[in-house]
PDB file of C-alpha atoms and ligand atoms in Angstrom:
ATOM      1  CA  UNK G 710       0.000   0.000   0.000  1.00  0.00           C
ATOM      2  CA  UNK G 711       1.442   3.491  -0.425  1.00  0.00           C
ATOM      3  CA  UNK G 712       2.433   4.891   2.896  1.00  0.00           C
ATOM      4  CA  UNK G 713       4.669   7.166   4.620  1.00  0.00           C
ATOM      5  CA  UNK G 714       6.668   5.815   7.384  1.00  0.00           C
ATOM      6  CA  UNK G 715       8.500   8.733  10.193  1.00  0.00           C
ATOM      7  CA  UNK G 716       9.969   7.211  12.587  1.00  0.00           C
ATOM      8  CA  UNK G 717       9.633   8.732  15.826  1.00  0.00           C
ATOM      9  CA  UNK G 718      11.992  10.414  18.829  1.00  0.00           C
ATOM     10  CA  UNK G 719      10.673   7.849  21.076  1.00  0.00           C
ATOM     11  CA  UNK G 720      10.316   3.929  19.887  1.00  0.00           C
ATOM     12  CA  UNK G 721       8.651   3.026  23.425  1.00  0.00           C
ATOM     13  CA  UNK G 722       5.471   5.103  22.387  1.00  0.00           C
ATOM     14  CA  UNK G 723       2.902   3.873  19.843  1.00  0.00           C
ATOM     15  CA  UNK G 724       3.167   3.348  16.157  1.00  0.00           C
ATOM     16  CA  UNK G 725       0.249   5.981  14.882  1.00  0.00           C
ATOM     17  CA  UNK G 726      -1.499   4.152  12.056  1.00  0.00           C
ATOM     18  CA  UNK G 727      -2.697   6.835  10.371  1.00  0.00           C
ATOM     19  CA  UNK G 728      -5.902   6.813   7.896  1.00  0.00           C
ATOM     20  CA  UNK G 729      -7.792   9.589   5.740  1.00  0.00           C
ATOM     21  CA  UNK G 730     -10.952  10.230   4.621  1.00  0.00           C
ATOM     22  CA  UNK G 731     -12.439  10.274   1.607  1.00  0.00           C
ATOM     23  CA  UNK G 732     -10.357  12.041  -1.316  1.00  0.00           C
ATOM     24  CA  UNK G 733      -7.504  12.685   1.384  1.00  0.00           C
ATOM     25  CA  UNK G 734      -4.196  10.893   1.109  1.00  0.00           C
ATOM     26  CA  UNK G 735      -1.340   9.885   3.564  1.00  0.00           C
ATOM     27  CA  UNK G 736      -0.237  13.415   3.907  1.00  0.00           C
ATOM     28  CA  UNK G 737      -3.442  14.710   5.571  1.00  0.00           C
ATOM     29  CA  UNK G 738      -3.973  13.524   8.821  1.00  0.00           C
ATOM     30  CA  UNK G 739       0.404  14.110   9.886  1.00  0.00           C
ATOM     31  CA  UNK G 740       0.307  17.582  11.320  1.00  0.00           C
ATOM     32  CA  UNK G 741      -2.948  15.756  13.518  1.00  0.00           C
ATOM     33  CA  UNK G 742      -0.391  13.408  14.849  1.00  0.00           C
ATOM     34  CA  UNK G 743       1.897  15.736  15.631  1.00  0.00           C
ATOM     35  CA  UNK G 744      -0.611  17.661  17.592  1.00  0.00           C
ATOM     36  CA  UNK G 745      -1.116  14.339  19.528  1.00  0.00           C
ATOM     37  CA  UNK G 746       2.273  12.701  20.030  1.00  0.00           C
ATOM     38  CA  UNK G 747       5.064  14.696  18.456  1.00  0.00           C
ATOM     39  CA  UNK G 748       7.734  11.612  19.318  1.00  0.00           C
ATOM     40  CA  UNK G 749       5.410   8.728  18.028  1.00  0.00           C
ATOM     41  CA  UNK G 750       6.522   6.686  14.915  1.00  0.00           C
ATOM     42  CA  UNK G 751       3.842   7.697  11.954  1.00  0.00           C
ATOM     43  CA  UNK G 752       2.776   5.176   9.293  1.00  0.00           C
ATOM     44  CA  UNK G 753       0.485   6.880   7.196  1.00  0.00           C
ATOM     45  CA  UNK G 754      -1.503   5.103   4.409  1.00  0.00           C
ATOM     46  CA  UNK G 755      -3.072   5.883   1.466  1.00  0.00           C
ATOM     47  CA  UNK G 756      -6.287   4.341   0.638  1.00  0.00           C
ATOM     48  CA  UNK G 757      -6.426   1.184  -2.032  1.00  0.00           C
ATOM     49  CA  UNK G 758      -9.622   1.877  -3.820  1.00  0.00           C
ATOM     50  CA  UNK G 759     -10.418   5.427  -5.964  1.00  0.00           C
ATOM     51  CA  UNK G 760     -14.193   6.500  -6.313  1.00  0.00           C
ATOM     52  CA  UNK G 761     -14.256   9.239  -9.069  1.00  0.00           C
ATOM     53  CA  UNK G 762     -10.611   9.592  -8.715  1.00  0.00           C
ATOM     54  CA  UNK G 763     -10.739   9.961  -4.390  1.00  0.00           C
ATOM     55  CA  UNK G 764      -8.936   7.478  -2.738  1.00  0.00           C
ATOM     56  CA  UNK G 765     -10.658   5.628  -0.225  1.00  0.00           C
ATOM     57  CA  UNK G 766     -10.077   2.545   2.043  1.00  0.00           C
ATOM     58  CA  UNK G 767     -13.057   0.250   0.691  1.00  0.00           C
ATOM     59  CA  UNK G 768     -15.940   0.615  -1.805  1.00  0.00           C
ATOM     60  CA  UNK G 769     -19.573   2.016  -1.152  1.00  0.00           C
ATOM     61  CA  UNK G 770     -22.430   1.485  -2.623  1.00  0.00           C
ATOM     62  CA  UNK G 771     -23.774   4.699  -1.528  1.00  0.00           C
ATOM     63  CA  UNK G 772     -23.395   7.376   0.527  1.00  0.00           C
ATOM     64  CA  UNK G 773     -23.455   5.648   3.597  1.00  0.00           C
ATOM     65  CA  UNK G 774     -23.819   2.334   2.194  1.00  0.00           C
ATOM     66  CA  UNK G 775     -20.934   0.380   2.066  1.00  0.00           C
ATOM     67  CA  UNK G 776     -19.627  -2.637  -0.089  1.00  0.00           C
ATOM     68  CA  UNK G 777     -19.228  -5.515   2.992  1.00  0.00           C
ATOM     69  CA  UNK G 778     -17.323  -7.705   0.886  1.00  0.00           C
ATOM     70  CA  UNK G 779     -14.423  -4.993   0.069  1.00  0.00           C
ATOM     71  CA  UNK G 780     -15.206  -3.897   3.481  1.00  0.00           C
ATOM     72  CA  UNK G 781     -14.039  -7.203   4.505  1.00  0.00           C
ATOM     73  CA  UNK G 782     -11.700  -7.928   1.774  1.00  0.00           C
ATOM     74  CA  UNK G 783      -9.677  -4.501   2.222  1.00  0.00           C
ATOM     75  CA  UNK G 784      -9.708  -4.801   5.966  1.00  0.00           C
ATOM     76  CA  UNK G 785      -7.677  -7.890   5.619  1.00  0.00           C
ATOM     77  CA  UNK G 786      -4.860  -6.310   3.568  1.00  0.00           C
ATOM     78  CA  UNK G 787      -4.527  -3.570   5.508  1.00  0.00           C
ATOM     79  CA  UNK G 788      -4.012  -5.950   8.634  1.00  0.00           C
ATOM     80  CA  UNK G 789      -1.656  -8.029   6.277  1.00  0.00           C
ATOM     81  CA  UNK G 790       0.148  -4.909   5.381  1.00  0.00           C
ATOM     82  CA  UNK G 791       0.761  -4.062   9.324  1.00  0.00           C
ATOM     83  CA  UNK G 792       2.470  -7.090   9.715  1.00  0.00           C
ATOM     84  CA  UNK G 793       5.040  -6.658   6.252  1.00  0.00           C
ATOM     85  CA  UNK G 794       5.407  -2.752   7.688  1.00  0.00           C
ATOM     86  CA  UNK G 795       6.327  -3.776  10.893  1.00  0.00           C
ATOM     87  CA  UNK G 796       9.175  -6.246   9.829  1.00  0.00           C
ATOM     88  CA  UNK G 797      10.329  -3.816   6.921  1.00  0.00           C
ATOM     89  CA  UNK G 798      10.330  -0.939   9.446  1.00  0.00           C
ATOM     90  CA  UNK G 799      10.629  -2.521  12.559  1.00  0.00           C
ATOM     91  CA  UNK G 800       8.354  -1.251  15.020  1.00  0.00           C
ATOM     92  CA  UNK G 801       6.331  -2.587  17.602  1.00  0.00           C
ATOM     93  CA  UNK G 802       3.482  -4.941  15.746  1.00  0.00           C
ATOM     94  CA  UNK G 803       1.150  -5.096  18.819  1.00  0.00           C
ATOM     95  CA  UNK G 804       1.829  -1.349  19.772  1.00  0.00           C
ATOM     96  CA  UNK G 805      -0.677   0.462  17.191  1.00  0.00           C
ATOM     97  CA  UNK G 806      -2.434   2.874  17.475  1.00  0.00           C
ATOM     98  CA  UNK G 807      -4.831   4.023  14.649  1.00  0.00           C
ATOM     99  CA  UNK G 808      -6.067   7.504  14.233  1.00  0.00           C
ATOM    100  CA  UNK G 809      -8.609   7.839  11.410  1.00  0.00           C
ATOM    101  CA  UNK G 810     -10.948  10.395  10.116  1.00  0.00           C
ATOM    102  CA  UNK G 811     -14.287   9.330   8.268  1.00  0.00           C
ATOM    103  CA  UNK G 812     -13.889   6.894   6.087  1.00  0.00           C
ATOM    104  CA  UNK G 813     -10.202   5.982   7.178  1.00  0.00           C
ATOM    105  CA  UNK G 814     -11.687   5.907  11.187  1.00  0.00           C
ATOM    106  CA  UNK G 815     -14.616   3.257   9.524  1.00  0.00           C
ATOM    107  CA  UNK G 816     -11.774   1.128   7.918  1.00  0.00           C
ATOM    108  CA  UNK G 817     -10.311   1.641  11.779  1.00  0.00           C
ATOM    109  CA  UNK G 818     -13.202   0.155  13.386  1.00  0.00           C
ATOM    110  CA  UNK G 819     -13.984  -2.531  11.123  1.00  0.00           C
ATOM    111  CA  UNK G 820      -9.648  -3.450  12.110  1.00  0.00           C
ATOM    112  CA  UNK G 821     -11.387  -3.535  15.376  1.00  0.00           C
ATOM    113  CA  UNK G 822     -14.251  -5.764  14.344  1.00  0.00           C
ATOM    114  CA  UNK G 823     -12.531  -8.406  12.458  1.00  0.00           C
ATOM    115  CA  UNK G 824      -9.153  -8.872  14.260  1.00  0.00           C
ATOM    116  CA  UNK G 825      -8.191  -9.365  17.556  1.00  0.00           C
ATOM    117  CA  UNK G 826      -4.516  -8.550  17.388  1.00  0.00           C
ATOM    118  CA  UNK G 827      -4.743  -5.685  14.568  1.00  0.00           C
ATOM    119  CA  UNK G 828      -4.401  -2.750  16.959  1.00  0.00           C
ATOM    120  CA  UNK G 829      -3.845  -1.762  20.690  1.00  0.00           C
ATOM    121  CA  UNK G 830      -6.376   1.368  20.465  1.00  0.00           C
ATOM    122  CA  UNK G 831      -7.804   4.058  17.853  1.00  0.00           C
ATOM    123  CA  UNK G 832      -8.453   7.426  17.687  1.00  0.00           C
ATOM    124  CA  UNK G 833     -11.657   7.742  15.604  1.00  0.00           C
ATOM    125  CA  UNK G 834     -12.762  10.889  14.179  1.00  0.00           C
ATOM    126  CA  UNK G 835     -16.611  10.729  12.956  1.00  0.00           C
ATOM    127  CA  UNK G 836     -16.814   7.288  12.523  1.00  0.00           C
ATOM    128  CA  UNK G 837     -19.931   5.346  11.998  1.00  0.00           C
ATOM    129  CA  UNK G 838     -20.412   1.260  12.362  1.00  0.00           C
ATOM    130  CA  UNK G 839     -18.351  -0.623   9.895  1.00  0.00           C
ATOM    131  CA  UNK G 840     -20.868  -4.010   9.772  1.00  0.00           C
ATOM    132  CA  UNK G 841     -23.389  -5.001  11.407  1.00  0.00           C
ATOM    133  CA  UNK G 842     -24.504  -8.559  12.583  1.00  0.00           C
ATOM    134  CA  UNK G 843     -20.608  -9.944  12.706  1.00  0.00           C
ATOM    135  CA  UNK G 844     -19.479 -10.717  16.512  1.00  0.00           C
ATOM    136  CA  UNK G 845     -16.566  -9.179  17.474  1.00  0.00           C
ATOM    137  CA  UNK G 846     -13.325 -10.752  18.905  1.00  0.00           C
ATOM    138  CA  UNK G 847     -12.697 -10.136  22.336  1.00  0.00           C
ATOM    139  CA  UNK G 848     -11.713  -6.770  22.760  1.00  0.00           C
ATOM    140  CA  UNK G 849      -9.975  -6.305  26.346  1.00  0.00           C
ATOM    141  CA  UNK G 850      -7.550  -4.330  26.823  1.00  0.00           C
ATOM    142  CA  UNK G 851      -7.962  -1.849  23.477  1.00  0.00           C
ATOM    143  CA  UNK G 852      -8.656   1.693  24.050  1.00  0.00           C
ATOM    144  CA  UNK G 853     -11.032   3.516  21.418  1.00  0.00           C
ATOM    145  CA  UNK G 854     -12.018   7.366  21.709  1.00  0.00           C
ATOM    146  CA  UNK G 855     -14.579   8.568  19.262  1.00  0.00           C
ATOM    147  CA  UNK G 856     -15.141  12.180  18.208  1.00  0.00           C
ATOM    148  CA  UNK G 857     -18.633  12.307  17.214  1.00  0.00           C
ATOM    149  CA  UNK G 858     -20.835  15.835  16.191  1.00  0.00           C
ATOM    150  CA  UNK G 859     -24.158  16.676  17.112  1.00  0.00           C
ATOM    151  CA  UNK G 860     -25.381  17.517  13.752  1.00  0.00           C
ATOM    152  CA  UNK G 861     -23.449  15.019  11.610  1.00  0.00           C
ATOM    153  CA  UNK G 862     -25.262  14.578   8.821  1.00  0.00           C
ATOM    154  CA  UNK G 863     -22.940  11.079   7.562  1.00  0.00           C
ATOM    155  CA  UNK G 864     -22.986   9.705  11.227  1.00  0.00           C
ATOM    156  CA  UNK G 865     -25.936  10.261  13.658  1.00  0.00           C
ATOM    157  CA  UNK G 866     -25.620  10.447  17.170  1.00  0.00           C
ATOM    158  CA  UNK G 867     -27.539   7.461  17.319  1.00  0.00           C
ATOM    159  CA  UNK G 868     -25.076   5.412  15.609  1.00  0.00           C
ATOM    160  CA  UNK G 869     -21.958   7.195  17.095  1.00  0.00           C
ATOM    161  CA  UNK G 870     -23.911   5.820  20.536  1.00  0.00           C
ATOM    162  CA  UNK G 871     -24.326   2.368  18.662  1.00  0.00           C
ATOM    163  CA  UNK G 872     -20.760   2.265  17.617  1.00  0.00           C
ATOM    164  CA  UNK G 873     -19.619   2.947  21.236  1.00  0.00           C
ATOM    165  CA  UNK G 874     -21.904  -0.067  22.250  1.00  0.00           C
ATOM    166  CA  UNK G 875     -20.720  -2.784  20.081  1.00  0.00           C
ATOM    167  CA  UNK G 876     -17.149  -2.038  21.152  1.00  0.00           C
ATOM    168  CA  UNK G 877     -17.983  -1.937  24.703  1.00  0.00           C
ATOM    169  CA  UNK G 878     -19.756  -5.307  24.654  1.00  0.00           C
ATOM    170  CA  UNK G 879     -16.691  -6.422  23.143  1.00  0.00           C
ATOM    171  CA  UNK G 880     -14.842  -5.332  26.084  1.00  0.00           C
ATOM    172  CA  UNK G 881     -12.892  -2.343  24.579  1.00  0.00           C
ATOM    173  CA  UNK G 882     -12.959   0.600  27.373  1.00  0.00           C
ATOM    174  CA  UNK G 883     -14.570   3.551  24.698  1.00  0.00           C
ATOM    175  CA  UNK G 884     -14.867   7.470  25.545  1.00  0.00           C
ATOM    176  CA  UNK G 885     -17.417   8.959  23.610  1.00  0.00           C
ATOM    177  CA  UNK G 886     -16.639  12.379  23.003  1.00  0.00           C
ATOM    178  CA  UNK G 887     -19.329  15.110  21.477  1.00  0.00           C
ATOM    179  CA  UNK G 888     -18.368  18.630  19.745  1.00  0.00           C
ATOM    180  CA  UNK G 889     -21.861  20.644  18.437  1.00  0.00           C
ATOM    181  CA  UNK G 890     -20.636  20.390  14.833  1.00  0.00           C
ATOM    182  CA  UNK G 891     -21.370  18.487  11.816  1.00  0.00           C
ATOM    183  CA  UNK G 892     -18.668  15.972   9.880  1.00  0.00           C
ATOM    184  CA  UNK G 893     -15.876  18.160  10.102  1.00  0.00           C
ATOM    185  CA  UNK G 894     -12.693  17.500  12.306  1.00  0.00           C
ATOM    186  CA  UNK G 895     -12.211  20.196  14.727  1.00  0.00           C
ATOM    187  CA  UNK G 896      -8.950  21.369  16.292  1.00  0.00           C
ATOM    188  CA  UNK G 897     -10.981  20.829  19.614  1.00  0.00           C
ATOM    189  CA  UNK G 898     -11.725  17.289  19.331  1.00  0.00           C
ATOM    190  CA  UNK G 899      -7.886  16.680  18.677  1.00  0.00           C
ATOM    191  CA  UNK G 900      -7.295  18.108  21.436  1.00  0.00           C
ATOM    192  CA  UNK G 901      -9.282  16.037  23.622  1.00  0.00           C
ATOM    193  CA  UNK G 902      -8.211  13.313  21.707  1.00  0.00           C
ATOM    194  CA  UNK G 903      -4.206  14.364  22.507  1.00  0.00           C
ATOM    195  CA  UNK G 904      -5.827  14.538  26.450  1.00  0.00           C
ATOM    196  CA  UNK G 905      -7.093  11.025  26.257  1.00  0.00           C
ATOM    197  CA  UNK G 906      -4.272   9.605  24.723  1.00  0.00           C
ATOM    198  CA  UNK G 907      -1.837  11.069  27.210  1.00  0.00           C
ATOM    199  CA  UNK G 908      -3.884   9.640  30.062  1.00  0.00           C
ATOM    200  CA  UNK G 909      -3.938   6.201  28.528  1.00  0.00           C
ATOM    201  CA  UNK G 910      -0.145   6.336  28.506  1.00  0.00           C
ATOM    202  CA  UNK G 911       0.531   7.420  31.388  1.00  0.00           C
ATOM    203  CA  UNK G 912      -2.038   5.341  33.621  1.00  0.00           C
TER     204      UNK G 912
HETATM  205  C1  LIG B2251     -17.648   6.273   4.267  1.00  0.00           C
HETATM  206  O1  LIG B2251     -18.014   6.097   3.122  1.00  0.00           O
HETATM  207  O2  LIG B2251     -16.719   5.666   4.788  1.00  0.00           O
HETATM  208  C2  LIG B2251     -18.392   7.301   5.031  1.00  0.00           C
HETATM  209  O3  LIG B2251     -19.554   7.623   4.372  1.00  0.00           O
HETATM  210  C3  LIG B2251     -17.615   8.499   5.325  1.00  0.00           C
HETATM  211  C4  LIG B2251     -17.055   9.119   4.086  1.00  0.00           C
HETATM  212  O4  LIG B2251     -17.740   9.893   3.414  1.00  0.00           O
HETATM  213  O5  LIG B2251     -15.911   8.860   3.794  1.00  0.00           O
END
């Protein structure tokens, strides 16, 4: 997959796995890490699938609507691609943290959904359920915050709420955060995501 690797001051802290959103690429979401962990190693990928020329991390049908099978299909060589990154690169494979935005946070999640060992927490900016109707793996021990908006017209509350319940039944330990906004990613909610993920690691 096309990617940027940085490796990072500080190899003890987490490998950011970070993914865009739709018609982004691997450049968008690095001054977002740096706002977050400035001595984290980055690997930043670019999305496998185009829609009208905007790479993306699986097909939709729709607005909304997604194709399960690439869903599925996609997911699994992303997770493959973790494991050739790691040896190429040589960071920690079971110290990843993902931090996506829209689409890239829903390829995130469904990470999440399908594999037990894929990451050790996400960031996930507007995200909305991946699947439904597949059981999770056991998810103990992973860390997910989600920054959801009041008036997001791609995600509703309701399934920001849902999201945050199918994780939690899975045994991931979720904060739910809200901003008043729509689909956009906010400086603020970055920040609160930087706040979270500096408790986590220093708990
Ligand atoms: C998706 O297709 O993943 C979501 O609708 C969000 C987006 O527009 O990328």
């Amino acid at each position: 997959m096309k990617h940027i690797f940085q490796k990072g001051k500080d190899l003890t802290k987490p490998t950011f796995l970070l993914l865009h959103g739709t018609g982004g690429n691997e450049l968008d979401l690095l001054p977002l890490a740096g706002m977050v962990d400035d001595e984290a190693s980055y690997l930043s990928v670019r999305g496998n699938v185009l829609e009208n020329g905007m790479p993306r991390f699986f097909r939709r049908i729709a607005e909304g609507v997604f194709d399960e099978e690439d869903l599925v299909f996609r997911t699994n060589e992303l997770n493959q691609f973790l494991h050739e990154a790691a040896q190429e690169y040589g960071f920690d494979r079971n110290n990843i943290l993902a931090i996506g935005y829209s689409n890239g946070a829903n390829i995130a999640a469904s990470l999440l959904f399908h594999h037990q060992h894929a990451l050790k927490g996400a960031i996930l900016h507007h995200p909305m359920v991946p699947r439904r109707g597949n059981e999770l793996p056991d998810l103990s021990g992973k860390s997910v915050f989600i920054a959801a908006g009041t008036n997001d017209p791609i995600c509703s509350p309701m399934e920001s709420k849902e999201l945050q319940a199918l994780l939690e039944k899975a045994n991931a330990s979720v904060e739910l955060h809200w901003e008043n906004r729509g689909h956009q990613l906010t400086r603020e909610e970055v920040e609160m995501a930087a706040k979270w993920y500096r408790k986590l690691l220093f708990d």
